[in-house]
Amino acid sequence: MKFIIPVLFLFVGISSFVTMNSSQERDLAIVKDTLAADREKYILAFKDSLKGKETVLADSVFKNIKSLKGKSTEQLLSIMNNWGHALGVTCKFCHDVNNWASEKSRNHLRTREMIVMNDRLNRELLSQMKGFRQPVTMGCISCHNEMKEPPHDGLRPQGPRPRPEGGAAPNSGGAKN
Ligand code: HEC
Ligand code: HEC
């Protein structure tokens, strides 16, 4: 009879561990769905207002296109959604949704720097690697993997590293929050 109590404890322990894990997974799935739904809301609104102009150059419709010159409005919107997915964020991470052309968000400017870095990485380094089957390319998702800040070196269980006062990162080119 004595062994029943430890066995009972073990059972309760295991079952609560299992339910804890699956509820965490469920929470994560809900967060992801909400992010996707939030992005979709803005994408659909833009698609509605751009009916008939899908193949028109984005620069001829929007005010502040610098990095994505030559893309159509349809391509621009799909790139925006991909960036949101790659970083696990909504449009608000990089935009003031009441003024889409605004560069006030530091992440808007950082994204432009990331595009330059990513482009050079693909063109100048990855395409030159001899030991691999070409083409070798990387995109935002390769590093970010649905995280705002990819780990620099190994796991970062303590979360994002602290930023200097004022919110500007050392290499952000002076961009302010
Ligand atoms: C990771 C940052 C990031 C995310 C997330 C993002 N954007 Fe952007 N967005 C940018 C950057 C940077 C530009 C400027 C591109 C350029 O210079 O060509 C831009 C440009 C735009 C423009 C053109 C604005 C103008 O008037 O010039 C629109 C519209 C836009 N984004 C919509 C969206 C929507 C809708 C979402 C969400 C589905 C979104 N963006 C998510 C960074 C982002
Ligand atoms: C080779 C790896 C790599 C690639 C590819 C990459 N990033 Fe990054 N990104 C990083 C790293 C590392 C950081 C964190 C920098 C730091 O420590 O502040 C970062 C930071 C950012 C930030 C600032 C996030 C924050 O919370 O501070 C944005 C925005 C961003 N990346 C957007 C993009 C976009 C959009 C793309 C694709 C065009 C992209 N990145 C491709 C490695 C990468």
CSV table of C-alpha atoms and ligand atoms in Angstrom, one decimal:
chain,number,residue,atom,x,y,z
A,1,MET,CA,0.0,0.0,0.0
A,2,LYS,CA,2.9,2.3,0.9
A,3,PHE,CA,4.1,2.7,-2.7
A,4,ILE,CA,0.8,4.1,-3.9
A,5,ILE,CA,1.5,7.6,-2.6
A,6,PRO,CA,4.8,8.2,-4.4
A,7,VAL,CA,3.3,6.7,-7.6
A,8,LEU,CA,0.4,9.0,-7.3
A,9,PHE,CA,2.8,12.0,-6.9
A,10,LEU,CA,4.7,10.9,-9.9
A,11,PHE,CA,1.5,10.6,-11.9
A,12,VAL,CA,0.3,14.1,-10.9
A,13,GLY,CA,3.8,15.5,-11.6
A,14,ILE,CA,4.0,14.0,-15.1
A,15,SER,CA,0.5,15.0,-16.1
A,16,SER,CA,0.9,18.6,-14.9
A,17,PHE,CA,4.2,18.8,-16.8
A,18,VAL,CA,2.5,17.5,-20.0
A,19,THR,CA,-0.5,20.0,-19.7
A,20,MET,CA,1.9,22.8,-18.9
A,21,ASN,CA,3.9,22.2,-22.1
A,22,SER,CA,0.9,21.9,-24.3
A,23,SER,CA,-0.7,25.0,-22.9
A,24,GLN,CA,2.5,26.9,-23.6
A,25,GLU,CA,2.5,25.7,-27.1
A,26,ARG,CA,-1.2,26.7,-27.4
A,27,ASP,CA,-0.3,30.3,-26.1
A,28,LEU,CA,2.5,30.6,-28.7
A,29,ALA,CA,0.1,29.5,-31.5
A,30,ILE,CA,-2.4,32.1,-30.4
A,31,VAL,CA,0.2,34.8,-30.3
A,32,LYS,CA,1.3,33.8,-33.9
A,33,ASP,CA,-2.3,33.8,-35.1
A,34,THR,CA,-2.9,37.2,-33.7
A,35,LEU,CA,0.2,38.6,-35.3
A,36,ALA,CA,-0.7,37.2,-38.7
A,37,ALA,CA,-4.3,38.4,-38.4
A,38,ASP,CA,-3.1,41.9,-37.5
A,39,ARG,CA,-0.8,42.1,-40.5
A,40,GLU,CA,-3.5,40.6,-42.7
A,41,LYS,CA,-5.9,43.4,-41.7
A,42,TYR,CA,-3.5,46.1,-43.0
A,43,ILE,CA,-2.5,44.2,-46.1
A,44,LEU,CA,-6.2,43.7,-47.1
A,45,ALA,CA,-6.9,47.4,-46.5
A,46,PHE,CA,-4.0,48.3,-48.8
A,47,LYS,CA,-5.0,45.7,-51.4
A,48,ASP,CA,-8.5,47.2,-51.5
A,49,SER,CA,-7.3,50.7,-52.0
A,50,LEU,CA,-4.8,49.6,-54.7
A,51,LYS,CA,-7.2,47.6,-56.8
A,52,GLY,CA,-6.1,47.8,-60.5
A,53,LYS,CA,-2.7,49.1,-59.5
A,54,GLU,CA,-1.1,45.8,-58.4
A,55,THR,CA,1.6,45.8,-61.1
A,56,VAL,CA,2.3,49.6,-60.8
A,57,LEU,CA,5.7,50.5,-59.4
A,58,ALA,CA,5.6,51.1,-55.6
A,59,ASP,CA,7.6,54.3,-55.9
A,60,SER,CA,4.8,55.8,-58.0
A,61,VAL,CA,2.2,55.2,-55.4
A,62,PHE,CA,4.0,55.5,-52.1
A,63,LYS,CA,6.1,58.4,-50.8
A,64,ASN,CA,9.2,57.0,-49.2
A,65,ILE,CA,10.5,54.1,-51.3
A,66,LYS,CA,14.3,54.0,-51.2
A,67,SER,CA,15.4,50.3,-50.7
A,68,LEU,CA,12.6,48.7,-52.7
A,69,LYS,CA,12.8,50.7,-55.9
A,70,GLY,CA,11.6,48.7,-58.9
A,71,LYS,CA,9.1,46.5,-57.0
A,72,SER,CA,5.4,46.6,-57.8
A,73,THR,CA,2.9,47.5,-55.1
A,74,GLU,CA,1.8,43.8,-54.9
A,75,GLN,CA,5.5,42.8,-54.4
A,76,LEU,CA,5.9,45.5,-51.7
A,77,LEU,CA,3.0,44.3,-49.7
A,78,SER,CA,4.1,40.7,-49.9
A,79,ILE,CA,7.7,41.6,-48.8
A,80,MET,CA,6.2,43.6,-45.8
A,81,ASN,CA,4.2,40.5,-44.7
A,82,ASN,CA,7.3,38.3,-45.1
A,83,TRP,CA,9.4,40.6,-42.9
A,84,GLY,CA,6.7,40.6,-40.3
A,85,HIS,CA,6.6,36.8,-40.4
A,86,ALA,CA,10.4,36.5,-40.4
A,87,LEU,CA,10.8,38.7,-37.3
A,88,GLY,CA,7.6,37.5,-35.5
A,89,VAL,CA,6.1,41.1,-35.4
A,90,THR,CA,3.2,43.1,-36.7
A,91,CYS,CA,3.5,46.1,-39.1
A,92,LYS,CA,3.7,48.4,-36.0
A,93,PHE,CA,7.2,47.1,-35.2
A,94,CYS,CA,8.5,49.3,-38.0
A,95,HIS,CA,5.7,51.7,-38.8
A,96,ASP,CA,3.5,54.4,-37.5
A,97,VAL,CA,0.3,52.9,-39.0
A,98,ASN,CA,-1.3,56.4,-39.2
A,99,ASN,CA,1.7,57.6,-41.3
A,100,TRP,CA,3.2,54.7,-43.2
A,101,ALA,CA,5.9,56.8,-44.9
A,102,SER,CA,7.3,57.9,-41.6
A,103,GLU,CA,10.9,56.9,-40.7
A,104,LYS,CA,10.5,57.6,-37.0
A,105,SER,CA,10.6,54.0,-36.0
A,106,ARG,CA,14.2,53.0,-35.4
A,107,ASN,CA,13.3,49.6,-36.8
A,108,HIS,CA,12.3,51.2,-40.1
A,109,LEU,CA,15.9,52.5,-40.5
A,110,ARG,CA,17.5,49.4,-39.2
A,111,THR,CA,15.6,47.4,-41.8
A,112,ARG,CA,17.2,49.5,-44.5
A,113,GLU,CA,20.6,48.7,-43.1
A,114,MET,CA,19.7,45.0,-42.8
A,115,ILE,CA,18.7,45.0,-46.5
A,116,VAL,CA,22.1,46.3,-47.5
A,117,MET,CA,23.8,43.7,-45.3
A,118,ASN,CA,21.7,40.9,-46.5
A,119,ASP,CA,22.2,41.9,-50.1
A,120,ARG,CA,26.0,42.0,-49.8
A,121,LEU,CA,26.0,38.7,-47.9
A,122,ASN,CA,24.3,37.0,-50.8
A,123,ARG,CA,26.0,38.8,-53.6
A,124,GLU,CA,29.6,39.0,-52.3
A,125,LEU,CA,30.0,36.1,-49.9
A,126,LEU,CA,27.6,33.3,-50.2
A,127,SER,CA,27.6,33.2,-54.0
A,128,GLN,CA,31.4,32.8,-53.9
A,129,MET,CA,31.5,29.8,-51.7
A,130,LYS,CA,33.2,26.9,-53.6
A,131,GLY,CA,32.3,24.0,-51.3
A,132,PHE,CA,28.6,24.4,-51.6
A,133,ARG,CA,26.0,23.7,-54.3
A,134,GLN,CA,25.1,27.2,-55.7
A,135,PRO,CA,23.0,29.2,-55.3
A,136,VAL,CA,23.5,29.6,-51.6
A,137,THR,CA,21.3,32.4,-50.3
A,138,MET,CA,20.0,33.7,-47.0
A,139,GLY,CA,16.9,35.8,-46.2
A,140,CYS,CA,15.7,37.6,-43.1
A,141,ILE,CA,14.2,34.4,-41.8
A,142,SER,CA,17.5,32.5,-41.9
A,143,CYS,CA,18.8,34.6,-39.0
A,144,HIS,CA,15.7,35.9,-37.4
A,145,ASN,CA,13.7,32.7,-37.4
A,146,GLU,CA,10.6,34.6,-36.1
A,147,MET,CA,12.6,36.6,-33.5
A,148,LYS,CA,13.2,40.3,-33.3
A,149,GLU,CA,16.8,39.9,-32.3
A,150,PRO,CA,18.6,36.7,-33.3
A,151,PRO,CA,20.9,35.3,-30.7
A,152,HIS,CA,24.5,36.6,-31.3
A,153,ASP,CA,26.3,33.4,-30.2
A,154,GLY,CA,24.4,30.4,-28.9
A,155,LEU,CA,21.2,30.5,-26.9
A,156,ARG,CA,20.1,33.6,-25.1
A,157,PRO,CA,17.8,32.3,-22.3
A,158,GLN,CA,17.8,35.7,-20.5
A,159,GLY,CA,16.1,37.4,-23.5
A,160,PRO,CA,17.2,40.4,-25.5
A,161,ARG,CA,20.4,42.0,-24.2
A,162,PRO,CA,20.0,45.5,-22.6
A,163,ARG,CA,20.3,48.5,-24.8
A,164,PRO,CA,22.3,51.7,-24.0
A,165,GLU,CA,20.2,54.6,-22.7
A,166,GLY,CA,18.3,56.4,-25.4
A,167,GLY,CA,17.5,53.2,-27.3
A,168,ALA,CA,20.1,53.6,-30.0
A,169,ALA,CA,22.2,50.5,-30.7
A,170,PRO,CA,26.0,51.1,-31.1
A,171,ASN,CA,25.9,50.3,-34.8
A,172,SER,CA,22.5,51.8,-35.7
A,173,GLY,CA,24.1,54.7,-37.6
A,174,GLY,CA,22.8,57.2,-35.0
A,175,ALA,CA,19.2,56.1,-35.5
A,176,LYS,CA,17.1,57.1,-32.5
A,177,ASN,CA,14.0,55.3,-31.2
B,1,HEC,C1,10.8,44.9,-40.3
B,1,HEC,C2,10.3,46.2,-40.6
B,1,HEC,C3,9.0,46.3,-41.4
B,1,HEC,C4,7.8,45.6,-41.2
B,1,HEC,C5,7.5,44.5,-40.2
B,1,HEC,C6,6.9,46.2,-42.1
B,1,HEC,N1,7.4,47.2,-42.8
B,1,HEC,FE1,6.5,48.3,-44.3
B,1,HEC,N2,8.3,49.2,-44.7
B,1,HEC,C7,9.5,49.0,-44.0
B,1,HEC,C8,10.6,49.8,-44.6
B,1,HEC,C9,12.0,49.8,-44.2
B,1,HEC,C10,10.0,50.5,-45.7
B,1,HEC,C11,10.6,51.4,-46.7
B,1,HEC,C12,11.1,50.6,-47.9
B,1,HEC,C13,11.9,51.4,-48.9
B,1,HEC,O1,12.7,52.2,-48.5
B,1,HEC,O2,11.8,51.1,-50.1
B,1,HEC,C14,8.5,50.1,-45.7
B,1,HEC,C15,7.6,50.6,-46.5
B,1,HEC,C16,6.2,50.4,-46.5
B,1,HEC,C17,5.2,51.1,-47.2
B,1,HEC,C18,5.4,52.3,-48.2
B,1,HEC,C19,5.3,53.6,-47.3
B,1,HEC,C20,5.5,54.9,-48.1
B,1,HEC,O3,4.5,55.7,-48.2
B,1,HEC,O4,6.5,55.0,-48.7
B,1,HEC,C21,4.0,50.6,-46.9
B,1,HEC,C22,2.6,51.0,-47.4
B,1,HEC,C23,4.3,49.5,-45.9
B,1,HEC,N3,5.6,49.5,-45.7
B,1,HEC,C24,3.3,48.7,-45.4
B,1,HEC,C25,3.6,47.7,-44.4
B,1,HEC,C26,2.6,46.8,-43.9
B,1,HEC,C27,1.1,46.8,-44.3
B,1,HEC,C28,3.2,46.0,-43.0
B,1,HEC,C29,2.6,44.9,-42.2
B,1,HEC,C30,2.0,43.8,-43.0
B,1,HEC,C31,4.6,46.4,-43.0
B,1,HEC,N4,4.8,47.4,-43.8
B,1,HEC,C32,5.5,45.8,-42.2
B,1,HEC,C33,9.7,48.2,-42.9
B,1,HEC,C34,8.7,47.3,-42.4
B,2,HEC,C1,23.0,37.3,-41.2
B,2,HEC,C2,22.0,37.4,-40.2
B,2,HEC,C3,20.8,38.4,-40.4
B,2,HEC,C4,20.1,38.5,-41.5
B,2,HEC,C5,20.1,37.8,-42.8
B,2,HEC,C6,19.1,39.6,-41.2
B,2,HEC,N1,19.3,40.0,-39.9
B,2,HEC,FE1,18.2,41.5,-39.0
B,2,HEC,N2,19.4,41.3,-37.3
B,2,HEC,C7,20.5,40.4,-37.2
B,2,HEC,C8,21.1,40.7,-35.9
B,2,HEC,C9,22.3,39.9,-35.4
B,2,HEC,C10,20.3,41.7,-35.3
B,2,HEC,C11,20.6,42.2,-33.9
B,2,HEC,C12,21.5,43.4,-33.9
B,2,HEC,C13,21.7,43.9,-32.5
B,2,HEC,O1,22.4,43.3,-31.7
B,2,HEC,O2,21.1,44.9,-32.2
B,2,HEC,C14,19.3,42.1,-36.2
B,2,HEC,C15,18.4,43.1,-35.9
B,2,HEC,C16,17.4,43.5,-36.8
B,2,HEC,C17,16.4,44.5,-36.5
B,2,HEC,C18,16.3,45.3,-35.2
B,2,HEC,C19,15.5,44.5,-34.2
B,2,HEC,C20,15.6,45.0,-32.8
B,2,HEC,O3,14.7,44.6,-32.0
B,2,HEC,O4,16.6,45.7,-32.4
B,2,HEC,C21,15.6,44.6,-37.6
B,2,HEC,C22,14.4,45.5,-37.7
B,2,HEC,C23,16.0,43.6,-38.5
B,2,HEC,N3,17.1,42.9,-38.0
B,2,HEC,C24,15.4,43.3,-39.7
B,2,HEC,C25,15.9,42.4,-40.7
B,2,HEC,C26,15.3,42.2,-42.0
B,2,HEC,C27,14.0,42.9,-42.5
B,2,HEC,C28,16.0,41.3,-42.6
B,2,HEC,C29,15.9,40.8,-44.1
B,2,HEC,C30,15.9,41.9,-45.1
B,2,HEC,C31,17.1,41.0,-41.8
B,2,HEC,N4,17.0,41.7,-40.6
B,2,HEC,C32,18.1,40.0,-42.1
B,2,HEC,C33,20.9,39.5,-38.1
B,2,HEC,C34,20.3,39.3,-39.4
